[in-house]
Coordinates of C-alpha atoms and ligand atoms in Angstrom, one line a residue:
M11 CA -250.8 -51.8 -70.2
T12 CA -254.1 -50.0 -69.8
L13 CA -255.2 -47.3 -72.5
N14 CA -257.4 -44.8 -71.0
L15 CA -259.6 -43.1 -73.7
I16 CA -259.9 -39.5 -72.4
S17 CA -262.3 -38.2 -75.0
E18 CA -263.4 -38.8 -78.6
H19 CA -264.5 -36.3 -81.1
A20 CA -266.0 -37.0 -84.8
S21 CA -263.9 -34.8 -87.4
Y22 CA -264.0 -35.1 -91.2
G23 CA -265.9 -38.5 -91.1
G24 CA -263.3 -40.0 -88.8
W25 CA -262.4 -39.6 -85.0
V26 CA -259.9 -37.3 -83.2
R27 CA -259.2 -39.3 -79.8
F28 CA -257.2 -38.4 -76.8
Y29 CA -255.5 -41.4 -74.8
S30 CA -253.5 -41.5 -71.6
H31 CA -251.7 -44.4 -70.2
E32 CA -248.8 -45.7 -67.8
S33 CA -245.7 -45.4 -69.8
R34 CA -243.0 -48.1 -69.6
E35 CA -240.3 -45.9 -70.9
C36 CA -241.2 -42.7 -69.1
R37 CA -242.3 -44.4 -65.9
S38 CA -245.3 -42.1 -65.6
E39 CA -248.6 -41.1 -67.3
M40 CA -248.2 -40.1 -70.7
R41 CA -250.8 -38.8 -73.2
F42 CA -251.1 -38.6 -76.8
S43 CA -253.9 -37.7 -79.5
V44 CA -254.9 -39.8 -82.6
Y45 CA -256.8 -39.1 -85.8
L46 CA -258.4 -42.3 -87.3
P47 CA -259.5 -41.4 -91.0
P48 CA -262.8 -42.8 -92.3
R49 CA -260.9 -45.4 -94.3
A50 CA -259.5 -46.9 -91.0
E51 CA -263.1 -48.4 -90.3
K52 CA -262.7 -50.7 -93.5
E53 CA -258.9 -51.3 -93.8
K54 CA -255.6 -50.8 -92.4
V55 CA -254.0 -47.4 -93.0
P56 CA -250.5 -45.6 -93.0
V57 CA -249.4 -43.9 -89.6
L58 CA -247.7 -40.3 -89.4
Y59 CA -246.3 -39.3 -86.0
Y60 CA -246.1 -35.7 -85.4
L61 CA -243.8 -34.3 -82.6
A62 CA -244.5 -30.9 -81.4
G63 CA -242.3 -28.1 -80.2
L64 CA -241.5 -26.3 -76.9
T65 CA -244.3 -25.6 -74.5
C66 CA -246.7 -27.8 -76.5
T67 CA -248.9 -30.8 -75.5
E68 CA -250.7 -33.7 -77.1
E69 CA -253.5 -31.2 -78.0
T70 CA -251.5 -28.4 -80.0
F71 CA -251.3 -30.2 -83.1
I72 CA -254.6 -31.7 -83.5
M73 CA -256.2 -28.4 -82.5
K74 CA -254.0 -26.0 -84.5
A75 CA -252.5 -27.5 -87.6
G76 CA -255.6 -28.3 -89.4
A77 CA -254.3 -31.6 -90.7
Q78 CA -257.3 -33.9 -90.3
R79 CA -259.2 -32.8 -93.5
V80 CA -256.2 -34.0 -95.8
A81 CA -255.4 -36.9 -93.7
A82 CA -258.9 -37.9 -93.9
E83 CA -258.9 -37.6 -97.7
L84 CA -255.6 -39.5 -98.2
G85 CA -256.5 -42.2 -95.6
M86 CA -253.6 -41.7 -93.0
M87 CA -253.7 -41.9 -89.3
L88 CA -252.0 -39.3 -87.2
V89 CA -250.6 -39.6 -83.9
A90 CA -249.2 -36.8 -81.7
P91 CA -247.7 -37.3 -78.3
D92 CA -247.1 -34.9 -75.5
T93 CA -243.6 -33.3 -75.2
S94 CA -242.5 -34.8 -72.0
P95 CA -243.6 -36.6 -68.9
R96 CA -245.8 -34.3 -66.7
K97 CA -246.6 -36.4 -63.6
A98 CA -242.9 -37.1 -62.8
R99 CA -241.7 -34.1 -61.2
F100 CA -238.1 -32.8 -60.5
P101 CA -236.7 -29.4 -58.8
G102 CA -236.4 -26.7 -61.5
D103 CA -238.4 -28.7 -64.1
D104 CA -240.9 -25.7 -64.9
A105 CA -238.2 -23.0 -64.0
S106 CA -238.1 -22.2 -67.8
W107 CA -239.9 -23.2 -71.1
D108 CA -236.9 -24.6 -73.0
F109 CA -236.0 -27.4 -70.4
G110 CA -237.7 -30.0 -68.4
V111 CA -241.7 -30.1 -68.5
A112 CA -242.8 -29.6 -72.1
A113 CA -239.3 -29.8 -73.3
G114 CA -238.1 -33.3 -73.5
F115 CA -236.1 -32.9 -76.7
Y116 CA -237.0 -36.5 -77.6
V117 CA -233.8 -38.0 -76.2
D118 CA -233.4 -40.7 -73.6
A119 CA -231.8 -38.6 -70.8
T120 CA -228.5 -40.1 -69.0
Q121 CA -228.2 -37.6 -66.3
E122 CA -229.8 -37.9 -63.1
P123 CA -232.6 -37.1 -62.0
W124 CA -233.9 -36.8 -65.7
S125 CA -232.8 -40.2 -66.9
Q126 CA -235.5 -41.8 -64.6
N127 CA -238.4 -40.5 -66.8
Y128 CA -237.2 -38.4 -69.5
R129 CA -236.9 -41.2 -72.3
M130 CA -239.0 -39.5 -75.0
Y131 CA -236.8 -41.0 -77.8
S132 CA -237.6 -44.7 -76.7
Y133 CA -241.1 -43.5 -76.1
V134 CA -241.5 -42.3 -79.6
T135 CA -239.6 -45.1 -81.5
R136 CA -240.5 -48.2 -79.6
E137 CA -243.4 -47.8 -76.9
L138 CA -245.5 -45.5 -78.8
P139 CA -245.6 -47.6 -82.1
E140 CA -246.3 -50.7 -80.1
I141 CA -249.4 -48.9 -78.5
V142 CA -250.4 -47.4 -82.1
Q143 CA -250.2 -51.3 -83.3
S144 CA -252.5 -52.4 -80.5
L145 CA -255.2 -49.7 -81.7
G146 CA -255.8 -51.9 -84.6
P147 CA -256.0 -50.1 -88.1
A148 CA -252.3 -48.9 -88.5
R149 CA -250.2 -50.2 -91.0
M150 CA -247.0 -50.7 -89.2
D151 CA -245.0 -51.4 -92.5
R152 CA -246.0 -47.6 -93.4
Q153 CA -244.9 -45.4 -91.0
G154 CA -243.6 -41.6 -91.3
I155 CA -242.7 -38.8 -88.9
F156 CA -242.6 -35.2 -89.0
G157 CA -242.8 -32.3 -86.4
H158 CA -242.2 -28.6 -85.5
S159 CA -239.2 -26.9 -84.0
M160 CA -237.9 -29.2 -81.1
G161 CA -240.3 -31.9 -82.5
G162 CA -238.6 -31.1 -86.0
H163 CA -235.6 -31.9 -84.5
G164 CA -237.0 -35.0 -83.0
A165 CA -238.6 -36.3 -86.3
L166 CA -235.3 -35.9 -88.2
V167 CA -233.2 -37.8 -85.6
C168 CA -235.9 -40.6 -85.2
A169 CA -236.1 -41.0 -88.9
F170 CA -232.2 -40.9 -89.6
R171 CA -231.7 -43.5 -87.1
N172 CA -234.4 -45.7 -87.8
P173 CA -234.7 -45.3 -91.8
Q174 CA -236.5 -49.0 -92.0
Q175 CA -239.1 -47.9 -89.3
F176 CA -239.8 -44.4 -90.6
L177 CA -240.2 -44.3 -94.2
S178 CA -240.9 -40.8 -94.8
V179 CA -239.8 -37.6 -92.9
S180 CA -240.4 -33.7 -92.9
A181 CA -240.2 -30.9 -90.7
F182 CA -241.3 -27.3 -90.0
A183 CA -238.5 -24.9 -88.5
P184 CA -236.7 -27.6 -87.0
I185 CA -233.7 -27.3 -84.4
S186 CA -231.7 -29.1 -87.0
S187 CA -228.2 -28.5 -85.7
P188 CA -229.0 -28.8 -81.8
S189 CA -225.3 -29.2 -80.7
Q190 CA -224.6 -25.5 -82.2
V191 CA -227.6 -23.5 -80.8
P192 CA -228.4 -22.4 -77.4
W193 CA -231.8 -24.4 -77.1
G194 CA -230.0 -27.7 -78.0
I195 CA -226.7 -26.9 -75.8
K196 CA -228.8 -26.3 -72.9
A197 CA -231.0 -29.5 -73.3
F198 CA -228.3 -31.9 -74.3
S199 CA -226.0 -30.4 -71.3
G200 CA -228.9 -31.1 -69.0
Y201 CA -230.2 -34.5 -70.2
L202 CA -227.0 -36.0 -71.8
G203 CA -224.1 -34.3 -69.8
E204 CA -221.0 -32.5 -71.1
D205 CA -219.6 -35.2 -73.3
R206 CA -220.4 -33.9 -76.7
N207 CA -219.8 -37.1 -78.3
A208 CA -222.8 -38.4 -76.7
W209 CA -224.9 -35.6 -78.2
K210 CA -224.1 -36.7 -82.0
Q211 CA -226.7 -39.5 -81.9
Y212 CA -229.3 -36.6 -81.3
D213 CA -228.1 -34.1 -83.9
A214 CA -229.6 -34.4 -87.1
S215 CA -226.8 -32.5 -89.1
E216 CA -224.2 -35.0 -87.5
L217 CA -226.4 -38.0 -88.4
I218 CA -227.2 -37.0 -92.1
R219 CA -223.4 -36.1 -92.4
A220 CA -222.7 -39.7 -91.7
Q221 CA -225.1 -41.5 -93.9
R222 CA -227.3 -41.1 -97.0
Y223 CA -231.1 -40.9 -96.4
A224 CA -232.7 -42.7 -99.1
R225 CA -236.0 -40.7 -99.3
P226 CA -236.6 -37.0 -100.1
I227 CA -236.6 -34.8 -96.9
L228 CA -239.0 -31.9 -96.8
I229 CA -238.3 -28.8 -94.7
D230 CA -240.3 -25.5 -94.6
Q231 CA -239.1 -22.4 -92.7
G232 CA -240.6 -18.9 -92.3
S233 CA -238.5 -16.0 -93.0
R234 CA -239.8 -13.9 -90.1
D235 CA -239.2 -16.6 -87.6
K236 CA -237.8 -15.0 -84.6
F237 CA -235.7 -18.1 -83.7
L238 CA -234.3 -18.4 -87.3
E239 CA -230.9 -17.0 -86.7
E240 CA -230.1 -18.0 -83.1
Q241 CA -231.9 -21.4 -82.9
L242 CA -232.7 -22.8 -86.1
K243 CA -229.7 -22.1 -88.5
P244 CA -231.0 -24.2 -91.6
D245 CA -227.9 -23.4 -93.6
L246 CA -225.9 -25.7 -91.3
F247 CA -228.3 -28.7 -91.8
A248 CA -228.3 -28.1 -95.6
D249 CA -224.8 -28.1 -95.7
A250 CA -224.6 -31.5 -93.8
V251 CA -227.3 -33.0 -96.2
R252 CA -225.1 -31.7 -99.2
E253 CA -222.1 -33.9 -97.9
S254 CA -224.3 -36.9 -97.5
G255 CA -225.7 -36.6 -101.0
S256 CA -229.1 -36.9 -99.6
E257 CA -232.2 -35.2 -101.2
L258 CA -233.4 -31.9 -99.1
H259 CA -236.4 -29.9 -100.4
F260 CA -235.7 -26.7 -98.3
R261 CA -238.4 -24.1 -98.8
M262 CA -238.0 -20.5 -97.2
H263 CA -241.4 -18.6 -97.1
P264 CA -241.5 -14.9 -96.9
G265 CA -243.3 -13.2 -94.2
Y266 CA -244.1 -16.5 -92.1
D267 CA -243.3 -16.9 -88.5
H268 CA -242.6 -19.8 -86.0
G269 CA -246.3 -20.5 -85.1
Y270 CA -249.1 -22.5 -86.3
Y271 CA -250.5 -20.1 -88.9
F272 CA -247.3 -21.0 -90.7
I273 CA -247.6 -24.7 -90.0
A274 CA -251.5 -25.0 -91.0
T275 CA -250.6 -23.0 -94.3
F276 CA -248.2 -25.7 -95.4
M277 CA -249.6 -28.9 -93.8
E278 CA -251.4 -30.2 -96.8
D279 CA -247.9 -30.2 -98.5
H280 CA -246.4 -32.3 -95.7
L281 CA -249.1 -34.8 -95.8
R282 CA -248.9 -35.2 -99.5
H283 CA -245.2 -35.5 -99.2
H284 CA -245.7 -38.4 -96.6
G285 CA -248.7 -39.7 -98.7
R286 CA -246.1 -40.2 -101.7
Q287 CA -243.8 -42.4 -99.5
L288 CA -246.3 -44.1 -97.4
L289 CA -249.5 -44.7 -99.8
T290 CA -247.8 -47.3 -102.1
Ligands
GSH10 N1 -243.0 -19.3 -75.0 C1 -242.1 -19.0 -76.1 C2 -242.6 -19.4 -77.4 C3 -242.7 -20.8 -77.5 C4 -242.9 -21.3 -78.8 O1 -243.0 -20.5 -79.8 N2 -243.3 -22.5 -78.9 C5 -243.7 -23.2 -80.2 C6 -242.6 -24.3 -80.5 S1 -241.0 -23.9 -80.2 C7 -245.1 -23.6 -80.3 O2 -245.3 -24.4 -81.1 N3 -245.9 -23.0 -79.4 C8 -247.2 -23.5 -79.2 C9 -248.1 -22.5 -80.1 O3 -247.7 -21.8 -81.1 O4 -249.4 -22.8 -80.0 C10 -242.0 -17.4 -76.3 O5 -242.2 -16.8 -75.2 O6 -241.3 -17.0 -77.0

């Protein structure tokens, strides 16, 4: 596999890098961004994956979330993949912003034609970590994952299904009960088909109801998020967590909306949350 360095930019004493490569799982070009903290020049560091939301790219997080300063201080590597394949094209894949291009929902699609390339779950949990390992300075025994909205859903699912791999998890405004909200129903019907049993493995509420997650889960939510009532429904997830006996730190922030001004405000708290699990 050839990794193509698209660009690099000095940042807080470390490096922001953008890469592209031919993906084994997605069978087309994929892109991701990386932040290497200064400490990575001298020793291996923990790695924290960030999954972005609908309409986002591998640039959104690294440009808007303001995570590099604290990642540099803590000595944590950041990795943010794109939200879907882009070069594999199918009819209707850009007809709406909540399905198809930039809306991969971090699942392995089973329905044609999406199943040919839309394999974001395997990409994030298997292929991307292999690539990260090949970069050199990542401690692969210290991986965490977080994300926003569709990416918050992805992060919770990846962590709950792979608790040995991802030792910490958090989310901003996640779609945490996708089987019960319009965004999730549309995506899962299209990518996974109509059998709702197949949806459970990608539904954070269903997954946590069936197991106790051993580490604290941090979720931040803005009260003025226009998607809160219809798409996010954090109460459903909180109920499921309660049933499982897991530890949820859910914070509702008055006045904040769904966007990156909200995310940037609480980014430091999330990085320190992951640092507490990973920097040991
Ligand atoms: N296009 C949508 C908004 C999509 C949206 O809010 N996307 C979120 C993730 S679900 C995001 O992070 N957008 C990128 C940004 O805010 O920079 C709309 O018209 O309401």
